[in-house]
CSV table of C-alpha atoms in Angstrom, one decimal:
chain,number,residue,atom,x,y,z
A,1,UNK,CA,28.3,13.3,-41.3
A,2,UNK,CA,31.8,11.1,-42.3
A,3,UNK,CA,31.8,13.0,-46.0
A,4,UNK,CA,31.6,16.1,-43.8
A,5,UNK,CA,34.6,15.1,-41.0
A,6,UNK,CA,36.1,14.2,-44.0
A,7,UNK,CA,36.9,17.5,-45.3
A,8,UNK,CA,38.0,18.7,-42.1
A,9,UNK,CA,41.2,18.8,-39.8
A,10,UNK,CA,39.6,17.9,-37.1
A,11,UNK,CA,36.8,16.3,-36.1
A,12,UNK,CA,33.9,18.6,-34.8
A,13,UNK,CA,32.8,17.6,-31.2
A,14,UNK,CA,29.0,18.1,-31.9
A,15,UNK,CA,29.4,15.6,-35.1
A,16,UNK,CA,31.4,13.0,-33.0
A,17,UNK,CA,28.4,12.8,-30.6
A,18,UNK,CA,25.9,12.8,-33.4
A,19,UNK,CA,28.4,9.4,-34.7
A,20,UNK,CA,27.6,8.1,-31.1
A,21,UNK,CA,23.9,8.4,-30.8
A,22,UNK,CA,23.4,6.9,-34.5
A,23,UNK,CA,25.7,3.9,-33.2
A,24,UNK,CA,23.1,3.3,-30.0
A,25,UNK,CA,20.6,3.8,-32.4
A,26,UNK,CA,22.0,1.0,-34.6
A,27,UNK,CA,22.8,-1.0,-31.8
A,28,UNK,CA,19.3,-1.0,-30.5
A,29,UNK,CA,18.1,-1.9,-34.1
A,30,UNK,CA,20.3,-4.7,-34.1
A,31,UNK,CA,22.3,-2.8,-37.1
A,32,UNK,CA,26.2,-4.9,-36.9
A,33,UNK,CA,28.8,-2.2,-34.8
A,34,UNK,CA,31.2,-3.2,-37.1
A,35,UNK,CA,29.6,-1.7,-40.4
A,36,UNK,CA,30.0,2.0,-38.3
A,37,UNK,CA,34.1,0.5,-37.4
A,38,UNK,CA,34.6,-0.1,-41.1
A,39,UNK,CA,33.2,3.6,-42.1
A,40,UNK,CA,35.2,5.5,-39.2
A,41,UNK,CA,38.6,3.4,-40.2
A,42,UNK,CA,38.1,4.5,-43.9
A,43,UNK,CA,37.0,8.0,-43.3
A,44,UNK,CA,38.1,8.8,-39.5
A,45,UNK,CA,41.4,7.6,-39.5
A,46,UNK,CA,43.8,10.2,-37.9
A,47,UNK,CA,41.5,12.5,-37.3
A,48,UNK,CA,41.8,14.3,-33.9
A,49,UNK,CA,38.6,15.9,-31.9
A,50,UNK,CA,39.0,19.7,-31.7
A,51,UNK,CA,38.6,21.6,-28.1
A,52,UNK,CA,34.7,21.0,-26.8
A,53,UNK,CA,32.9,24.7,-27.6
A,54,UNK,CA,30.1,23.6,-24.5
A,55,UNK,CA,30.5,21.4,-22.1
A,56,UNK,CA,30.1,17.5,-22.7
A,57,UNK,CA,26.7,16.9,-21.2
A,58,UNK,CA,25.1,19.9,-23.9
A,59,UNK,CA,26.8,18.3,-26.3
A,60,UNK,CA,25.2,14.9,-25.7
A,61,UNK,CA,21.7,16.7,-24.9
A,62,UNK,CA,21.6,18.9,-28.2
A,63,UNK,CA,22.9,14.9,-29.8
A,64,UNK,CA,19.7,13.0,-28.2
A,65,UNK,CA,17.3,16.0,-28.9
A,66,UNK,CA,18.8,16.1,-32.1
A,67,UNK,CA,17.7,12.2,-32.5
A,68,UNK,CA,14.2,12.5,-32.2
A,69,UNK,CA,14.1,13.4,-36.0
A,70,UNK,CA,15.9,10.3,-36.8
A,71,UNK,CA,13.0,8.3,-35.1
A,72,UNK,CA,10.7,10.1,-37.5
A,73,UNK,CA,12.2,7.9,-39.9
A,74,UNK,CA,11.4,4.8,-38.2
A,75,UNK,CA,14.9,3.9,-36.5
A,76,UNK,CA,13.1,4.1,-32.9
A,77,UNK,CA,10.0,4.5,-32.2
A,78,UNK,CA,10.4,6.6,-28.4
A,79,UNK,CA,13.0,7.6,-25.9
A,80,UNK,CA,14.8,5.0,-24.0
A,81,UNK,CA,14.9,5.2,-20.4
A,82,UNK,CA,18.5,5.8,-20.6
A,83,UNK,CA,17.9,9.1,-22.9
A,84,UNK,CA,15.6,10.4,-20.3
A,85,UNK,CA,17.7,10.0,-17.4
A,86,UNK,CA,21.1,11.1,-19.5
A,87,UNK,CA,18.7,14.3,-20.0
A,88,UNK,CA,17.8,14.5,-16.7
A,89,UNK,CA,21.3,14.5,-15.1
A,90,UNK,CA,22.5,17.1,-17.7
A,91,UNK,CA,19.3,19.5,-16.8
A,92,UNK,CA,20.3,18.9,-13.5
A,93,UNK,CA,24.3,19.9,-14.1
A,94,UNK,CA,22.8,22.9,-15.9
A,95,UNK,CA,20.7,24.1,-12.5
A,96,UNK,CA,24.1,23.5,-10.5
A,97,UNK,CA,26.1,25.5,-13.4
A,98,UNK,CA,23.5,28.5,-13.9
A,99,UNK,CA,23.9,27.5,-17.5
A,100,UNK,CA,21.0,28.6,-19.8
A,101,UNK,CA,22.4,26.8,-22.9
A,102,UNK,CA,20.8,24.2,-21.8
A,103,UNK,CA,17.1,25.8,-22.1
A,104,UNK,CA,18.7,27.2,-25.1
A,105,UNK,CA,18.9,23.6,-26.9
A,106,UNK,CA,15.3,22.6,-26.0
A,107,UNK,CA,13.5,25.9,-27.5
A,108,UNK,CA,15.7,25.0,-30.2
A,109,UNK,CA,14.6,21.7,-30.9
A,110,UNK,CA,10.8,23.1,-30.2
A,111,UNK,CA,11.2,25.0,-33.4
A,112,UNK,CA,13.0,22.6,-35.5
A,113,UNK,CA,9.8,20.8,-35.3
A,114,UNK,CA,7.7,23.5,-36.1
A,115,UNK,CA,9.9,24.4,-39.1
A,116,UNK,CA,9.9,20.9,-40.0
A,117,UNK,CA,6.5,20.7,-39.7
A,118,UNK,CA,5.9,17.4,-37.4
A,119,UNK,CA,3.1,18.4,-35.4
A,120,UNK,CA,1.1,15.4,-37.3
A,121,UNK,CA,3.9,12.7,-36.3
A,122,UNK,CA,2.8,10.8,-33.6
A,123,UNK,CA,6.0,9.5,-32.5
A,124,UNK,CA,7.8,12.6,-32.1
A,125,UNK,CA,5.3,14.4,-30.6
A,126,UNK,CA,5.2,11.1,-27.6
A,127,UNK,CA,8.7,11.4,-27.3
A,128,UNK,CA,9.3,15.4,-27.1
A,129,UNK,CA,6.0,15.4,-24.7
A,130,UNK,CA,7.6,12.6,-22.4
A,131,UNK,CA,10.7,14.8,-22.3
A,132,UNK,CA,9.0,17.7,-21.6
A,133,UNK,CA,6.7,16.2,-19.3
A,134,UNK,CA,9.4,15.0,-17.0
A,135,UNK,CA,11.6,18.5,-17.0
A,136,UNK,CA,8.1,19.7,-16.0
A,137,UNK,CA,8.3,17.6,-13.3
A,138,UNK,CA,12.1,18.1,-12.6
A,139,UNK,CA,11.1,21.9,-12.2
A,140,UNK,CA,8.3,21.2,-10.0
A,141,UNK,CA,10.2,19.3,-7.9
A,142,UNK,CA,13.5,21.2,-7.7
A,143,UNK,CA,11.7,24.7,-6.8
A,144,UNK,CA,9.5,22.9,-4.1
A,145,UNK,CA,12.6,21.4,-2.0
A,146,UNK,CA,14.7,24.2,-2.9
A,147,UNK,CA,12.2,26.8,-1.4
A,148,UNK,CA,12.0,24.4,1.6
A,149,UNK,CA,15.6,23.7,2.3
A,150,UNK,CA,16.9,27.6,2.0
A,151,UNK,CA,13.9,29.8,2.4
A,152,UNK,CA,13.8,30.6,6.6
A,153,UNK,CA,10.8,29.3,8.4
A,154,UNK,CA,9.3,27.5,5.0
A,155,UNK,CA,7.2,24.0,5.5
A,156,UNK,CA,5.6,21.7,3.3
A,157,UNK,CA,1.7,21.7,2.5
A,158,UNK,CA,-0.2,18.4,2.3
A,159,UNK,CA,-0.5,19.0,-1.4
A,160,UNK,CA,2.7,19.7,-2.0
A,161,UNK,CA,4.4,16.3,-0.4
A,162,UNK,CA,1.7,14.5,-2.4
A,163,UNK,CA,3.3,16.0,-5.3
A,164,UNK,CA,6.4,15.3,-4.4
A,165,UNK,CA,5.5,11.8,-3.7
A,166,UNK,CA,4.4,11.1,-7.2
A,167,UNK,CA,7.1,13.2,-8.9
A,168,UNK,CA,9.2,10.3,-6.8
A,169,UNK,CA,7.6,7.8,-8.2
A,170,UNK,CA,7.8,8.9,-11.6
A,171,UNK,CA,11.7,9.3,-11.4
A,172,UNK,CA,12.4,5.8,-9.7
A,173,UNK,CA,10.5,4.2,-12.5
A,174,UNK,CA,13.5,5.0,-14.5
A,175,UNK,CA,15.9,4.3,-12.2
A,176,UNK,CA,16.3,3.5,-8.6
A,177,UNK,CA,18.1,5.9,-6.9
A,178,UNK,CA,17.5,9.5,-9.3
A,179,UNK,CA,15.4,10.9,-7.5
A,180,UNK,CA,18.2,11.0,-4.9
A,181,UNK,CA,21.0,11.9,-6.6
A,182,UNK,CA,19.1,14.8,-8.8
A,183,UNK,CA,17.0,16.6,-5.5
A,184,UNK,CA,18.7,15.3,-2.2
A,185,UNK,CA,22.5,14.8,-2.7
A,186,UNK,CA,22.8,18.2,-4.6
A,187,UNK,CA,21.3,20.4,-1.5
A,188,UNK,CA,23.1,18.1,0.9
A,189,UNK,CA,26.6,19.2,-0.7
A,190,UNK,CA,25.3,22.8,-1.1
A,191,UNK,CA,27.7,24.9,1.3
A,192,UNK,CA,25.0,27.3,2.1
A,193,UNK,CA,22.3,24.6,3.2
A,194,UNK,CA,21.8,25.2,6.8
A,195,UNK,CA,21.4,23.3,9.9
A,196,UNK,CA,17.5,23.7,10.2
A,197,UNK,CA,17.7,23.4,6.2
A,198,UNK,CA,19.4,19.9,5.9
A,199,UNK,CA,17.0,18.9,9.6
A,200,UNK,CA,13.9,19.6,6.8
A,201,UNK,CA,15.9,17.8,4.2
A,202,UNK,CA,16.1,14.9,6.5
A,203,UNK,CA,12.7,14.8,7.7
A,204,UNK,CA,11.8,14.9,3.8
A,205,UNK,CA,13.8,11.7,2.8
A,206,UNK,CA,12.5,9.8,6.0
A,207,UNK,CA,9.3,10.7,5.6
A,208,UNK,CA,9.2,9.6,1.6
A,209,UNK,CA,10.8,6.7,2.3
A,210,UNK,CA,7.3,6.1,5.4
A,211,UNK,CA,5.1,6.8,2.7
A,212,UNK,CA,6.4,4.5,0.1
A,213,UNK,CA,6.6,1.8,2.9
A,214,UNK,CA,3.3,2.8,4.2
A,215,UNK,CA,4.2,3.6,7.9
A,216,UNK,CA,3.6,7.3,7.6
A,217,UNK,CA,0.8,9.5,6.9
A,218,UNK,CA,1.1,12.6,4.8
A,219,UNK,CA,-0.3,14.6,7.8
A,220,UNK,CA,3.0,12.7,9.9
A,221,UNK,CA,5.4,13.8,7.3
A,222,UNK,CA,4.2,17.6,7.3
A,223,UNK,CA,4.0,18.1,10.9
A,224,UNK,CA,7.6,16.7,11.4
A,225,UNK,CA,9.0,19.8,8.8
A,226,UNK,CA,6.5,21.5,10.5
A,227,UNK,CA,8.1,21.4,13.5
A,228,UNK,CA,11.6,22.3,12.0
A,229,UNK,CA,10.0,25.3,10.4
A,230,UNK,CA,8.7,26.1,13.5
A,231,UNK,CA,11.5,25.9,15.7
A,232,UNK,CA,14.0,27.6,12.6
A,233,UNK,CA,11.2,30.6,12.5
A,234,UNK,CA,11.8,30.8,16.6
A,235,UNK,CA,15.3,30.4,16.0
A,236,UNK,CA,15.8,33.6,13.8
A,237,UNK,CA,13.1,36.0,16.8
A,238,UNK,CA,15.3,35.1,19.7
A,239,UNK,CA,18.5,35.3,17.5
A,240,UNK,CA,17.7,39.1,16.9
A,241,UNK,CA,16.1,40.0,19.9
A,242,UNK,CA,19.9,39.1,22.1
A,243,UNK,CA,21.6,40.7,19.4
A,244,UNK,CA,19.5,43.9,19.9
A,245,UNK,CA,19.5,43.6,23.9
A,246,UNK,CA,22.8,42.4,25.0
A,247,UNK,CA,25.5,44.5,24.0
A,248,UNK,CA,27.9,42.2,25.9
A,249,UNK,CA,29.8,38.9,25.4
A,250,UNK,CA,27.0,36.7,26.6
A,251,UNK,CA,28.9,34.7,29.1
A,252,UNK,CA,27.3,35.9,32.5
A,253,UNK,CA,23.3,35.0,30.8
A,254,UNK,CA,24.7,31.0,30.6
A,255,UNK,CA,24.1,31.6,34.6
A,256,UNK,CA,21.0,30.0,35.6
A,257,UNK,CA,19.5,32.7,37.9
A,258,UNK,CA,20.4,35.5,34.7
A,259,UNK,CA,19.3,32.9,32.2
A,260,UNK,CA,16.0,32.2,33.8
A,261,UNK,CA,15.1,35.9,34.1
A,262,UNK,CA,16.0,36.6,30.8
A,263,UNK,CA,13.8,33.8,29.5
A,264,UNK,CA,10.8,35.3,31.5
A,265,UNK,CA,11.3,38.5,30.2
A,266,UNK,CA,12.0,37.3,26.2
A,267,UNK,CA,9.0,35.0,26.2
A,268,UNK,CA,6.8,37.5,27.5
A,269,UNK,CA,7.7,40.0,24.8
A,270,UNK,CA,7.7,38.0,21.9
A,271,UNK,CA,4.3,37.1,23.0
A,272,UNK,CA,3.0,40.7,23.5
A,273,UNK,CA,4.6,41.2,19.9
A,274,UNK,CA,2.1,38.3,18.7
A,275,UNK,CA,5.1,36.5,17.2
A,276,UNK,CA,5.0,33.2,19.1
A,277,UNK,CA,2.3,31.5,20.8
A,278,UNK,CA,3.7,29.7,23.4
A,279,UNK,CA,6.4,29.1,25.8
A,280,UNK,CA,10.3,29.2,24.8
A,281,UNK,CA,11.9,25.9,25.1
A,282,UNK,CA,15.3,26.6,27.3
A,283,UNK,CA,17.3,24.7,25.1
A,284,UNK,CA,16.6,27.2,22.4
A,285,UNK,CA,17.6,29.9,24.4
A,286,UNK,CA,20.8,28.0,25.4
A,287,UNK,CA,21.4,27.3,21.4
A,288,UNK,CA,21.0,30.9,20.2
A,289,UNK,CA,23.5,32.3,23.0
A,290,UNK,CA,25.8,29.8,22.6
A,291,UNK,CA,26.0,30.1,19.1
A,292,UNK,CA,26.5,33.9,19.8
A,293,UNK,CA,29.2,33.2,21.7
A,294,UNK,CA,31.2,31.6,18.9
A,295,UNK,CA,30.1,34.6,16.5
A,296,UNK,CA,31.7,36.9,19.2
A,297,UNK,CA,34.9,34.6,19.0
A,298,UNK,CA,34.9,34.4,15.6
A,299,UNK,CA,34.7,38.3,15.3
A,300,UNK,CA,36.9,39.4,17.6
A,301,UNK,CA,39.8,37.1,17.6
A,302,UNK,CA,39.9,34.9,14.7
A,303,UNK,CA,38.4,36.7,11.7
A,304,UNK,CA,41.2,39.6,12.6
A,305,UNK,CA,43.9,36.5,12.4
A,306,UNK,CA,42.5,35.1,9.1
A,307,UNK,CA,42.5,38.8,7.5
A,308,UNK,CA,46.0,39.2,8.0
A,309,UNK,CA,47.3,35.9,7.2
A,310,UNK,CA,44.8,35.6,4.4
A,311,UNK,CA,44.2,32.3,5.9
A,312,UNK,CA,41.3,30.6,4.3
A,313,UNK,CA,41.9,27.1,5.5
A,314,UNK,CA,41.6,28.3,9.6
A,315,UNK,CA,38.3,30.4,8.5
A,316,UNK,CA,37.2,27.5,6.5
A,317,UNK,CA,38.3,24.9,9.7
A,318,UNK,CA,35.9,27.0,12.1
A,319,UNK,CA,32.9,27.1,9.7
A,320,UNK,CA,33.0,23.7,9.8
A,321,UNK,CA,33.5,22.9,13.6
A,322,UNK,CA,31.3,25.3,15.0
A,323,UNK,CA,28.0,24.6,13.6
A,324,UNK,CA,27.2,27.9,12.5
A,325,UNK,CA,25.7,28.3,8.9
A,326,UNK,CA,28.2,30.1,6.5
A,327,UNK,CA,25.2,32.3,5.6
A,328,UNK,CA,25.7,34.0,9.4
A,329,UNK,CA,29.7,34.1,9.3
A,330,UNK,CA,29.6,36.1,5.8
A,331,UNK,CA,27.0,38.7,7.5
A,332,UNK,CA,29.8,39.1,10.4
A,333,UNK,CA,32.7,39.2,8.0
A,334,UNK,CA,30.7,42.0,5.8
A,335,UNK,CA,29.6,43.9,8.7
A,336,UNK,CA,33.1,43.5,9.9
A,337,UNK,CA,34.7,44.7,6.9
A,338,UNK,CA,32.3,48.2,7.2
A,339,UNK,CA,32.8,48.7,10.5
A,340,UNK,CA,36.8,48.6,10.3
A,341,UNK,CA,36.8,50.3,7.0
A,342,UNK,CA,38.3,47.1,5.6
A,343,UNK,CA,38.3,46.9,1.4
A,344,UNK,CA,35.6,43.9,0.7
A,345,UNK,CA,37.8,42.5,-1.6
A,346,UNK,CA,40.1,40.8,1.7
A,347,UNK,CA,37.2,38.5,1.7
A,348,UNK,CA,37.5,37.1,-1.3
A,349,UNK,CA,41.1,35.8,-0.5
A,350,UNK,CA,39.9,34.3,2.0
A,351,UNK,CA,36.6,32.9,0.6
A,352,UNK,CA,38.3,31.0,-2.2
């Protein structure tokens, strides 16, 4: 790889990070650093990276992928912990970035070996099962929250907390704290999670945490989401069952007398309809109308002002203050935009 550099004006970002995986490998071989300080003075010197092609975590994955050949020669004999969770993060900056290159590298590296005919070497085939083994899990675990968190009225089964429970496990073995920072703290900064969404997310991390201590019952844990599922299904009926019978501002139902009549006359159609099965808690009701209220006010007299001003930071400030998920306000700007006859593209000034 130096001969090669050598020849060059630059040094290739995909060879420097080949450099630094044979130094760890040296390292954890108890090879001297300075041997690798001596080569790179003599045959380095001057040299200047060119612009990165991909970004840095590819470079590093297609780099430690790229090392399981080297172990084939006996210079390791599996992956360190600190390979697999460096792959991990980078699978999980890939997700984030809807970057396939990523996927790209490992089918890669699949047929190396098959070119290379390894399918007889023990060590690789341990250390390119663990890996695959634990993206495996990663995907597992990723589409199961995921589908949870955005999906409108979804629970958890019994099974699938189990799962999730020893897909947990498997990730804190390698360190304390991934499992975290590659499911939870992703969806928690998602702008689009919303507030029954990050209530499930909640009621997933406490309930983990029960189990691991022992407090909780599986059958605990699910009936808590449960119960935010429920209530989010609920949500969503009484939402579009105002929206369709009050054609007005919704102040006079926050009356007691009108409120009470109209919670008569809601639960007794939703029932008929089959689509609940009990009674409609009046807080509920409350929640829906108020948050109508501030879609009204949105509509009406601030989205108008942001449009004009192309003021993203006071659409931005109300998002945030009100409560309402951003998923709603972008249906009200779009419907907005159609009924005024406004050109689409306003919104993305204002989106940015």
């Amino acid at each position: 790889i130096l001969i090669q550099l050598r020849g060059k004006e630059n040094a290739d970002p995909k060879a420097v990070a080949q450099l630094s995986r044979l130094r760890t490998l040296a390292i954890r071989q108890k090879v001297p650093s300075a041997l690798f300080d001596s080569l790179d003075e003599r045959l380095l010197t001057g040299k200047e990276v060119a612009p990165a092609s991909e970004p840095a975590y590819l470079r590093e994955t297609r780099a430690i992928l790229e090392g399981l050949f080297l172990r084939r020669r006996g210079v390791s004999d599996r992956i360190s912990a600190e390979d697999l969770l460096k792959l991990l993060k980078a699978k999980q900056q890939a997700v984030v970035s809807r970057d396939l290159s990523f996927e790209e590298i490992l089918l890669h590296t699949c047929r190396a070996a098959d070119e290379q005919q390894v399918e007889d070497d023990a060590s690789f085939l341990e250390s390119f099962g663990e890996i695959v083994t634990y993206f495996d899990r990663f995907d597992q675990t990723s589409n199961t929250i995921n589908r949870m968190a955005f999906i409108e009225g979804s629970d958890l089964s019994e099974p699938a907390l189990r799962g999730l429970l020893g897909h947990r496990q498997a990730f804190e073995a390698i360190e304390a704290g991934i499992f975290h920072a590659l499911f939870i703290d992703p969806i928690r900064r998602d702008a689009y999670l919303t507030r029954y969404g990050a209530r499930k997310i909640q009621a997933l991390v406490l309930g983990l945490a029960g189990l691991v201590r022992g407090d909780l019952s599986v059958r605990d844990v699910v009936g808590e989401i449960g119960k935010a599922a429920e209530e989010e299904r609920l949500y969503g009926r009484i939402r579009q069952y105002v929206k369709e019978r009050v054609q007005t501002t919704y102040a006079e139902l926050l009356a007691k007398d009108e409120l009470d009549a109209f919670l008569h006359d809601l639960t007794n159609v939703l029932m008929a309809k089959k689509l609940i099965g009990r009674e409609i808690p009046l807080s509920l009701v409350q929640r829906v109308i108020l948050d109508l209220k501030k879609e009204a006010f949105y509509v009406n007299q601030l989205l108008p002002q942001v449009l004009s001003a192309r003021h993203g930071g006071l659409r931005e400030d109300f998002i945030q203050n009100s409560g309402l998920d951003r998923f709603y306000v972008e249906e009200l700007e779009r419907e907005y935009c159609e009924v005024n006859k406004i050109d689409p593209a306003a919104l993305d000034a204002i989106r940015r």
